XYZ file of C-alpha atoms in Angstrom:
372
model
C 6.168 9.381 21.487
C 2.841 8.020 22.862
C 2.996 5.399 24.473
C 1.219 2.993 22.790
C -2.201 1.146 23.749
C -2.596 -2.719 23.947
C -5.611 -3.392 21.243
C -4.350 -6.229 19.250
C -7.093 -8.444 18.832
C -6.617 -11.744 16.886
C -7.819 -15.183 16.751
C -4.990 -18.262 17.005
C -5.950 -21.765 16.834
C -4.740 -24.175 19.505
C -1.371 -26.201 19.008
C -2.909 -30.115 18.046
C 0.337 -32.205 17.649
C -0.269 -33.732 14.471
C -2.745 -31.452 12.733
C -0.601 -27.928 12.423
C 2.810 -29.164 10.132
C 4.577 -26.018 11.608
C 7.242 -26.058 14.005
C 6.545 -24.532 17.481
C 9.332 -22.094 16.472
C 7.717 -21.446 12.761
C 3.864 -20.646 14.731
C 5.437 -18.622 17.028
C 7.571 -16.320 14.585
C 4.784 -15.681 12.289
C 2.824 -14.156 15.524
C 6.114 -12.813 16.663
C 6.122 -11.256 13.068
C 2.469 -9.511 13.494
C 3.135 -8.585 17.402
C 6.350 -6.422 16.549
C 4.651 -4.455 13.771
C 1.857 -3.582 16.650
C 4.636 -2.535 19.527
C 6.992 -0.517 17.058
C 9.198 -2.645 17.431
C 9.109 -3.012 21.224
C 10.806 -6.403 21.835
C 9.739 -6.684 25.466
C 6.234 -5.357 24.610
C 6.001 -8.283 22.155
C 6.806 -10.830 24.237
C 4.309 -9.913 26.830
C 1.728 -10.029 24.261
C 3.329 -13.397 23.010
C 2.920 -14.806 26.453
C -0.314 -13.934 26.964
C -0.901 -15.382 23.931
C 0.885 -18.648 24.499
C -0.998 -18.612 27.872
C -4.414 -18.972 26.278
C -3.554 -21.299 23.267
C -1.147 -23.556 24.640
C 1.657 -23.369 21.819
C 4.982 -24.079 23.487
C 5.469 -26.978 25.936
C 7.989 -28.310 28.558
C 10.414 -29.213 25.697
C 10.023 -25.331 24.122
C 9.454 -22.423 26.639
C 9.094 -19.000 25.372
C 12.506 -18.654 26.307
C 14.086 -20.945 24.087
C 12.157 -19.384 21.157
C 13.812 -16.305 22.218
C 17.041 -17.683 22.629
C 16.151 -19.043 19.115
C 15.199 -15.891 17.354
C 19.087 -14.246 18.642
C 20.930 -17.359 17.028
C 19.043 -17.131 13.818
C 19.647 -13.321 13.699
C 16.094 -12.015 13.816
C 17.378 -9.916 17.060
C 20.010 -9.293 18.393
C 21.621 -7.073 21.718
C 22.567 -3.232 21.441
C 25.360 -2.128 23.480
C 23.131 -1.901 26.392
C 22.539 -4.980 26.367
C 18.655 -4.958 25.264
C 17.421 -6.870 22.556
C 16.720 -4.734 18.855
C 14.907 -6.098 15.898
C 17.679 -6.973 12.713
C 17.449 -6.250 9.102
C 16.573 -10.430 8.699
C 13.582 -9.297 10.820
C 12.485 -6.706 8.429
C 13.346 -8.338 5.359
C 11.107 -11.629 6.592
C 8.190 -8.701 7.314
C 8.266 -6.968 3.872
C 7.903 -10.387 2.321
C 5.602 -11.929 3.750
C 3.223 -8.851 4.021
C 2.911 -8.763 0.585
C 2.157 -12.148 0.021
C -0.396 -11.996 2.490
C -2.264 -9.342 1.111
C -2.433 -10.758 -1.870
C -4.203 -13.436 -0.479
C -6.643 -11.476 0.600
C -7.218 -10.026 -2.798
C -7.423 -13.545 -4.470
C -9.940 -14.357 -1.992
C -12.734 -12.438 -3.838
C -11.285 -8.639 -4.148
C -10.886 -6.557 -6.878
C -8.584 -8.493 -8.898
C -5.420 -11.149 -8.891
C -2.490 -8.552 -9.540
C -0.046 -11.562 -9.765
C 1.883 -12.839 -12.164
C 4.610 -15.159 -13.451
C 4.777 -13.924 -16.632
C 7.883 -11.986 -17.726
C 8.150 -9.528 -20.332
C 8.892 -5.889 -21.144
C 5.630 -4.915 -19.320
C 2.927 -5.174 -22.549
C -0.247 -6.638 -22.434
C -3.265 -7.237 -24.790
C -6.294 -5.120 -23.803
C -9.478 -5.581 -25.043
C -10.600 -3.514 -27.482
C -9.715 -3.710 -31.515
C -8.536 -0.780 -34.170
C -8.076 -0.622 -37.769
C -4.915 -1.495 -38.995
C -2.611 1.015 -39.598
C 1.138 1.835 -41.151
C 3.571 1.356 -37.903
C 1.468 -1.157 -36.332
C 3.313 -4.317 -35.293
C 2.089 -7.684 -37.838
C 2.499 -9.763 -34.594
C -0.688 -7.870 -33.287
C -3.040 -8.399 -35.797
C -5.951 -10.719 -34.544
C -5.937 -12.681 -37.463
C -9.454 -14.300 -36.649
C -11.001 -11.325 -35.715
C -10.122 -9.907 -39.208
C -11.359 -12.535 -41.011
C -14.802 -12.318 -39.317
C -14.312 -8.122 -40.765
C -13.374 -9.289 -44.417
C -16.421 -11.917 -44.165
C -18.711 -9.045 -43.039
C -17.358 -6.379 -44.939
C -15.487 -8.131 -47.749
C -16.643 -9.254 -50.983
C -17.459 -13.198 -51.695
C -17.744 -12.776 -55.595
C -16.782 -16.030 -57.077
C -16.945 -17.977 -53.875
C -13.244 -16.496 -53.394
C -12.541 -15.005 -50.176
C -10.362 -11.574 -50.181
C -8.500 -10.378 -47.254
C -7.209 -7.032 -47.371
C -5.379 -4.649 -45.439
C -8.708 -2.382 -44.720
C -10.295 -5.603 -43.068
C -7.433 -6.212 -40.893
C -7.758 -5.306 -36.450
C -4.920 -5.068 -34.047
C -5.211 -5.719 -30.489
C -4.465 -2.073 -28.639
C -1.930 -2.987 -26.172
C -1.660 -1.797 -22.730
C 2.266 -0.336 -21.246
C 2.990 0.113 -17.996
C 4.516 3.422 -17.661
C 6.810 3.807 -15.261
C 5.423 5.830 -11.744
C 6.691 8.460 -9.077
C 5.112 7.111 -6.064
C 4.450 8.713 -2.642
C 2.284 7.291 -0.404
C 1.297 9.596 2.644
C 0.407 8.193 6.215
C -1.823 9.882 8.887
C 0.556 9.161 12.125
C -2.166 11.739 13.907
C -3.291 10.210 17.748
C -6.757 9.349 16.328
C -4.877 6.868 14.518
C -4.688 4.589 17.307
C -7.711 5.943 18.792
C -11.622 4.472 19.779
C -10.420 1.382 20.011
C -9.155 0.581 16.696
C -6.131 0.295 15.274
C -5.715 2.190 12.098
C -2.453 2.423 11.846
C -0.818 -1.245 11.402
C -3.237 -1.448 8.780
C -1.865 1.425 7.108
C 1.466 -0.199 7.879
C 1.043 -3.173 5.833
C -0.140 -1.446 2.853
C 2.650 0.582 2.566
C 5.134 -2.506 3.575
C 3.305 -4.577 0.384
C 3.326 -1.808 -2.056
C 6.938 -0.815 -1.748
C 7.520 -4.650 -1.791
C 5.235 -5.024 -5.145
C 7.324 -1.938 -6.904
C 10.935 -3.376 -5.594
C 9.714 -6.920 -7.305
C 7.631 -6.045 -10.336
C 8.511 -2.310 -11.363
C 11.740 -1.987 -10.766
C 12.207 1.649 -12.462
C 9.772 2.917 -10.266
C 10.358 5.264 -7.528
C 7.980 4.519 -3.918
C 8.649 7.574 -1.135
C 6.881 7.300 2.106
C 5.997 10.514 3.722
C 4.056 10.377 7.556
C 2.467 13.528 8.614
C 1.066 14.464 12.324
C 1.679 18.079 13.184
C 4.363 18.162 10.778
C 5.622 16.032 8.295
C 9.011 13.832 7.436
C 9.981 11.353 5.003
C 10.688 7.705 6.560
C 12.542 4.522 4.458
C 10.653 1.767 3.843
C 13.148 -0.796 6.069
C 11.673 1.203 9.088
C 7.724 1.040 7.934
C 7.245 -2.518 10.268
C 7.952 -0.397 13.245
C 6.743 3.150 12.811
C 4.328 4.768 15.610
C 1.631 7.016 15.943
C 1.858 9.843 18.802
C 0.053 12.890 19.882
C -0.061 15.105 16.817
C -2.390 16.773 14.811
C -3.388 16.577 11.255
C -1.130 18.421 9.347
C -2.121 17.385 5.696
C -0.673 20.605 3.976
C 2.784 19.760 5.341
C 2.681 16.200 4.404
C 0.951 16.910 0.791
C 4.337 19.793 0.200
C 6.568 17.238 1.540
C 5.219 14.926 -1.194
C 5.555 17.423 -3.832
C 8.786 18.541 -3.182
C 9.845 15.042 -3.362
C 8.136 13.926 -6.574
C 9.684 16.994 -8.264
C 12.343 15.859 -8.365
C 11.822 12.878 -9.616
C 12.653 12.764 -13.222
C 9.797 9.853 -14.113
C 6.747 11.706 -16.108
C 4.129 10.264 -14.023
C 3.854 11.543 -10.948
C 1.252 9.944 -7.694
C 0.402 10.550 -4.381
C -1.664 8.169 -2.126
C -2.792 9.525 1.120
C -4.484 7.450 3.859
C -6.230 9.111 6.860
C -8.459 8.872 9.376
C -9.298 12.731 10.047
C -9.696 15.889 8.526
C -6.905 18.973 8.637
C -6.377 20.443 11.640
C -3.179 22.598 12.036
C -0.730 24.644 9.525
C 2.541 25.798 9.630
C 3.074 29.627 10.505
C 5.830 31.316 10.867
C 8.077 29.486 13.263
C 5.392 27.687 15.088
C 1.842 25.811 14.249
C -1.551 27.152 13.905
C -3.698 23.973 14.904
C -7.573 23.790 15.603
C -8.379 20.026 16.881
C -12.146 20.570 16.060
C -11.224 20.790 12.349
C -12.892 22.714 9.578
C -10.715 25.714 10.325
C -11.425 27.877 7.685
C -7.461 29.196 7.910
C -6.134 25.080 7.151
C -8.945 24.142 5.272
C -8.392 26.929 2.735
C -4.583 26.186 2.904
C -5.355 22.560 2.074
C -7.603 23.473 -0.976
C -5.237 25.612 -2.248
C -2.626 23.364 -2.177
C -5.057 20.952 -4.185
C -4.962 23.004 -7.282
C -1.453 23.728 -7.114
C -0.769 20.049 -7.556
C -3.095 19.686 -9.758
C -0.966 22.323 -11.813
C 2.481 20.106 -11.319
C 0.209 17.325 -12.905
C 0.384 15.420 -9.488
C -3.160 13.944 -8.687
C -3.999 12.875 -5.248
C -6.280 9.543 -4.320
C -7.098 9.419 -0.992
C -7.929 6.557 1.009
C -10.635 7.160 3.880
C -10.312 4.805 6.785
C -13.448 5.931 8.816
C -16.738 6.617 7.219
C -16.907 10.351 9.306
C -19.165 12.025 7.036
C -17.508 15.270 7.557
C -14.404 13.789 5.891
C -16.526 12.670 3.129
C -17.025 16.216 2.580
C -13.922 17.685 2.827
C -11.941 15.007 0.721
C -14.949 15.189 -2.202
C -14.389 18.877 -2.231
C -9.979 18.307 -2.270
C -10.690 15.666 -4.839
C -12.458 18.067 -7.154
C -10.302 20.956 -7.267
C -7.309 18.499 -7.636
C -8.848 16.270 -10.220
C -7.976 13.280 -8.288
C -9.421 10.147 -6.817
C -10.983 9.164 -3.423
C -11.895 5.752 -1.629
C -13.751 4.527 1.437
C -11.806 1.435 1.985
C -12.532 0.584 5.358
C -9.578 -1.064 6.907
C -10.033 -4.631 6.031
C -9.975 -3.439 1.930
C -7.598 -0.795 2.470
C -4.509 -3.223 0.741
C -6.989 -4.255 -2.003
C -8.273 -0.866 -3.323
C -4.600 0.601 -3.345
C -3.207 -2.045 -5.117
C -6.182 -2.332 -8.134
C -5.524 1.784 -8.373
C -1.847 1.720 -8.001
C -1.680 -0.872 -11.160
C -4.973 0.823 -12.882
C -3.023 3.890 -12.823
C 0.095 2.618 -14.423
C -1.990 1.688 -17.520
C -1.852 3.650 -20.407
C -3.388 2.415 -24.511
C -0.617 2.539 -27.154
C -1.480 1.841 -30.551
């Protein structure tokens, strides 16, 4: 594994007795929280970030040292000691991640994104679009839009005799929306340039994929969400272990990571089958034979053909593919316009600030299909 750089870069507001209602513990979890999702889980790396931290901003006192918050954290099970003796993030820890990432990115969305996704209302998953049909035999009475249809008899109907006649040709039903049920994967670029130029990419990426398995375990329960990272090769990782997962120095091996996917979405037995793929770079090494082919410059012709090919073989397993571009490299422009073509599929520059909020309006857009 790389070992990893030091650019977290945040603002924190000063401790005011009075003003912030939080606990000293409760402020310093929450950047506990964010620091151990940046260190893959490195306790000790955390801390040294927390005290740097606490050195600028003042948050603990005489009363409450760093230590006791650490001392804290092991008696209310957020860590805990291996048989070495060294100190190992719990499943509490995890758990607390999970839910509060999604409820913060939600709160970004609110703020002025694409959409509120939430909801309080529970149902079996139907919802009134917008648009209006004729009546017709099998349609349910309980979605007629009764005042709608009387505007249709008034326009359309006759008014002989100052009586008003409302028939079964005048009456509109509200086409309702389903939400059929998904095969997620969602792929992750773990590739160096990840972490690279002085941005981090992947914790980002991290949260995303930390929310949306969180939104499907919550609200679309017969869903199925698979998390596939690919560097040089590719391998499947559970969600509980998303908070600390790390980039290192690998390539770009999309065509692993994209048959990875497949494989696992075939055998899912859900009809609707998804990939999301978020990356930074463009393709630049293949499996052959027992080793890799692998051309850091990119643009290979050998792994770009591979990766196009693969394209339209998805494409024939009815799997589309929407990518999500974290840089604005215009030679990745090109190369994902091209994949997104011959797959049929969808492509975003999201920038990482939007990343959460342009996966979640397509993940839910997605799962929207017109019954009548």
């Amino acid at each position: 594994m790389l070992r990893k750089e030091k650019m977290f870069t945040r603002k924190f507001s000063a401790f005011i007795p009075g003003k912030n209602k939080k606990s000293i513990f409760k402020q310093l979890l929450d950047i506990f929280l964010e620091l151990i999702q940046h260190t893959g889980g490195d306790i000790d790396e955390a801390f040294n970030w927390l005290k740097e931290i606490d050195d600028e901003y003042k948050i603990t006192t005489s009363d409450y040292t760093l230590e006791d918050f650490k001392n804290e954290l092991e008696e209310k099970g957020y860590i805990n000691r291996d048989s070495k003796q060294s100190f190992k993030v719990t499943a509490k820890t995890t758990f607390h991640i999970q839910s509060q990432t999604l409820d913060l990115i939600f709160k970004k969305i609110e703020k002025g994104g694409q959409g509120n996704h939430k909801t309080n209302v529970s149902g079996k998953g139907l919802d009134y679009g917008d648009e209006l049909k004729n009546f017709e035999f099998g349609d349910a009475v309980e979605n007629i839009d009764f005042s709608e249809s009387i505007k249709n008899a008034q326009i359309h109907g006759s008014m002989d005799n100052n009586s008003f006649d409302l028939k079964e040709e005048h009456l509109l039903v509200k086409e309702q929306e389903h939400l059929s049920q998904t095969s997620t994967v969602l792929m992750i670029d773990i590739s160096h340039s990840m972490i690279l130029y002085g941005e981090d990419r992947i914790t980002p990426a991290k949260k995303v994929a930390i929310a949306l398995a969180e939104l499907i375990k919550r609200k679309y329960k017969n869903d199925t969400f698979d998390v596939v990272v690919f560097g040089t090769d590719a391998w499947q990782v559970e969600v509980k272990d998303l908070p600390y997962l790390q980039v290192g120095p690998y390539y770009t091996n999309m065509v692993a990571g994209l048959e990875l996917s497949m494989h696992l979405l075939r055998k899912r037995k859900l009809p609707n089958k998804q990939i999301f793929m978020i990356t930074d770079g463009k393709p630049t090494c293949i499996k052959e034979g027992d080793g890799y082919y692998q051309n850091s410059f990119g643009f290979d012709p050998k792994v770009i053909n591979r990766t196009m090919n693969l394209a339209k073989v998805l494409l024939k397993n009815d799997i589309k593919v929407t990518t999500f571009m974290v840089t604005s490299d215009q030679q990745l422009r090109e190369f994902v316009e091209e994949f997104t073509e011959l797959n049929k599929g969808k492509s975003f520059f999201t920038g990482l600030n939007r990343l959460g909020e342009f996966m979640f309006y397509d993940f839910e857009k997605n799962r929207i299909k017109k019954t009548r």
